Amino acid sequence: MAKTAVATLHEGSSDGRAYTKVIKMVKSPKTGAYIFDERMVPNEAVKDFFKK
């Protein structure tokens, strides 16, 4: 029998479309390898996330 995973973005909030999953590739200063920074941000803050 398969498990099902149910995730909520915020307790009490049924509108999950107000958030976007953003992924940014960042170069590590120590090793020089690339790492991925993944976050759930509000739709209004997407441009600010990529400016940093």
N, CA and C atoms as an extended XYZ file, in Angstrom:
156
Properties=species:S:1:pos:R:3:atomname:S:1:resname:S:1:resid:I:1 pbc="F F F"
N         0.838       -1.165        0.000 N   MET     1
C         0.000        0.000        0.000 CA  MET     1
C         0.896        1.247        0.000 C   MET     1
N         0.598        2.190       -0.859 N   ALA     2
C         1.415        3.382       -1.004 CA  ALA     2
C         1.023        4.435        0.018 C   ALA     2
N         2.015        5.171        0.477 N   LYS     3
C         1.757        6.271        1.400 CA  LYS     3
C         1.427        7.523        0.591 C   LYS     3
N         0.572        8.330        1.128 N   THR     4
C         0.289        9.612        0.494 CA  THR     4
C         0.746       10.706        1.437 C   THR     4
N         1.403       11.687        0.898 N   ALA     5
C         1.891       12.805        1.696 CA  ALA     5
C         1.020       14.015        1.416 C   ALA     5
N         0.548       14.636        2.457 N   VAL     6
C        -0.278       15.824        2.323 CA  VAL     6
C         0.458       16.953        3.027 C   VAL     6
N         0.714       18.022        2.292 N   ALA     7
C         1.448       19.153        2.860 CA  ALA     7
C         0.596       20.408        2.770 C   ALA     7
N         0.635       21.204        3.801 N   THR     8
C        -0.024       22.502        3.777 CA  THR     8
C         1.040       23.571        3.890 C   THR     8
N         0.809       24.674        3.215 N   LEU     9
C         1.787       25.754        3.242 CA  LEU     9
C         1.728       26.512        4.558 C   LEU     9
N         0.557       26.840        5.003 N   HIS    10
C         0.371       27.532        6.272 CA  HIS    10
C        -0.906       27.018        6.902 C   HIS    10
N        -0.869       26.850        8.194 N   GLU    11
C        -2.053       26.384        8.906 CA  GLU    11
C        -3.161       27.423        8.771 C   GLU    11
N        -4.343       26.984        8.457 N   GLY    12
C        -5.482       27.876        8.354 CA  GLY    12
C        -5.601       28.594        7.031 C   GLY    12
N        -4.632       28.461        6.173 N   SER    13
C        -4.682       29.118        4.871 CA  SER    13
C        -5.017       28.080        3.818 C   SER    13
N        -6.120       28.267        3.144 N   SER    14
C        -6.511       27.318        2.108 CA  SER    14
C        -6.115       27.795        0.729 C   SER    14
N        -5.571       29.000        0.610 N   ASP    15
C        -5.200       29.540       -0.688 CA  ASP    15
C        -3.706       29.347       -0.918 C   ASP    15
N        -3.308       28.222       -1.448 N   GLY    16
C        -1.904       27.932       -1.696 CA  GLY    16
C        -1.349       28.631       -2.912 C   GLY    16
N        -2.220       29.228       -3.712 N   ARG    17
C        -1.749       29.921       -4.904 CA  ARG    17
C        -1.128       31.271       -4.588 C   ARG    17
N        -1.140       31.686       -3.339 N   ALA    18
C        -0.534       32.958       -2.953 CA  ALA    18
C         0.972       32.819       -2.763 C   ALA    18
N         1.484       31.588       -2.837 N   TYR    19
C         2.909       31.334       -2.644 CA  TYR    19
C         3.492       30.644       -3.874 C   TYR    19
N         4.784       30.890       -4.114 N   THR    20
C         5.490       30.314       -5.241 CA  THR    20
C         6.767       29.668       -4.737 C   THR    20
N         7.100       28.487       -5.272 N   LYS    21
C         8.365       27.849       -4.942 CA  LYS    21
C         9.416       28.384       -5.905 C   LYS    21
N        10.454       28.993       -5.342 N   VAL    22
C        11.523       29.568       -6.161 CA  VAL    22
C        12.817       28.815       -5.889 C   VAL    22
N        13.603       28.644       -6.934 N   ILE    23
C        14.872       27.927       -6.842 CA  ILE    23
C        15.937       28.806       -7.489 C   ILE    23
N        17.000       29.071       -6.729 N   LYS    24
C        18.098       29.912       -7.230 CA  LYS    24
C        19.400       29.135       -7.094 C   LYS    24
N        20.218       29.161       -8.120 N   MET    25
C        21.510       28.485       -8.087 CA  MET    25
C        22.562       29.480       -7.579 C   MET    25
N        23.279       29.097       -6.521 N   VAL    26
C        24.255       29.976       -5.873 CA  VAL    26
C        25.594       29.261       -5.828 C   VAL    26
N        26.651       29.980       -6.149 N   LYS    27
C        27.988       29.395       -6.111 CA  LYS    27
C        28.557       29.513       -4.707 C   LYS    27
N        29.042       28.395       -4.160 N   SER    28
C        29.609       28.371       -2.816 CA  SER    28
C        30.971       29.054       -2.826 C   SER    28
N        31.218       29.985       -1.893 N   PRO    29
C        32.519       30.660       -1.876 CA  PRO    29
C        33.659       29.753       -1.427 C   PRO    29
N        33.361       28.712       -0.640 N   LYS    30
C        34.418       27.831       -0.139 CA  LYS    30
C        34.886       26.834       -1.193 C   LYS    30
N        33.939       26.094       -1.774 N   THR    31
C        34.312       25.004       -2.671 CA  THR    31
C        34.198       25.370       -4.139 C   THR    31
N        33.434       26.385       -4.464 N   GLY    32
C        33.231       26.750       -5.855 CA  GLY    32
C        32.127       25.935       -6.517 C   GLY    32
N        31.538       24.997       -5.789 N   ALA    33
C        30.449       24.192       -6.330 CA  ALA    33
C        29.142       24.980       -6.237 C   ALA    33
N        28.209       24.613       -7.065 N   TYR    34
C        26.920       25.277       -7.056 CA  TYR    34
C        25.962       24.551       -6.125 C   TYR    34
N        25.180       25.337       -5.375 N   ILE    35
C        24.141       24.792       -4.507 CA  ILE    35
C        22.819       25.449       -4.902 C   ILE    35
N        21.731       24.819       -4.544 N   PHE    36
C        20.417       25.325       -4.894 CA  PHE    36
C        19.718       25.836       -3.644 C   PHE    36
N        19.240       27.061       -3.718 N   ASP    37
C        18.501       27.685       -2.622 CA  ASP    37
C        17.026       27.637       -3.000 C   ASP    37
N        16.252       26.794       -2.302 N   GLU    38
C        14.829       26.617       -2.582 CA  GLU    38
C        14.021       27.191       -1.432 C   GLU    38
N        13.001       27.971       -1.763 N   ARG    39
C        12.142       28.568       -0.736 CA  ARG    39
C        10.720       28.716       -1.263 C   ARG    39
N         9.796       28.801       -0.323 N   MET    40
C         8.414       29.146       -0.640 CA  MET    40
C         8.242       30.608       -0.239 C   MET    40
N         7.975       31.464       -1.198 N   VAL    41
C         7.840       32.891       -0.921 CA  VAL    41
C         6.487       33.378       -1.431 C   VAL    41
N         5.955       34.453       -0.847 N   PRO    42
C         4.720       35.041       -1.383 CA  PRO    42
C         4.955       35.552       -2.803 C   PRO    42
N         3.908       35.569       -3.590 N   ASN    43
C         4.038       35.983       -4.990 CA  ASN    43
C         4.615       37.389       -5.134 C   ASN    43
N         4.354       38.261       -4.172 N   GLU    44
C         4.847       39.637       -4.255 CA  GLU    44
C         6.353       39.718       -4.015 C   GLU    44
N         6.941       38.719       -3.352 N   ALA    45
C         8.359       38.775       -2.976 CA  ALA    45
C         9.271       37.982       -3.903 C   ALA    45
N         8.757       37.510       -5.035 N   VAL    46
C         9.573       36.693       -5.930 CA  VAL    46
C        10.716       37.506       -6.529 C   VAL    46
N        10.441       38.709       -7.002 N   LYS    47
C        11.491       39.537       -7.610 CA  LYS    47
C        12.544       39.923       -6.587 C   LYS    47
N        12.138       40.191       -5.345 N   ASP    48
C        13.094       40.531       -4.292 CA  ASP    48
C        14.010       39.359       -3.972 C   ASP    48
N        13.480       38.143       -4.032 N   PHE    49
C        14.285       36.957       -3.761 CA  PHE    49
C        15.418       36.828       -4.779 C   PHE    49
N        15.143       37.091       -6.038 N   PHE    50
C        16.164       36.928       -7.068 CA  PHE    50
C        17.120       38.116       -7.135 C   PHE    50
N        16.781       39.269       -6.559 N   LYS    51
C        17.676       40.416       -6.553 CA  LYS    51
C        18.820       40.239       -5.568 C   LYS    51
N        18.605       39.462       -4.505 N   LYS    52
C        19.621       39.288       -3.460 CA  LYS    52
C        20.738       38.413       -3.936 C   LYS    52
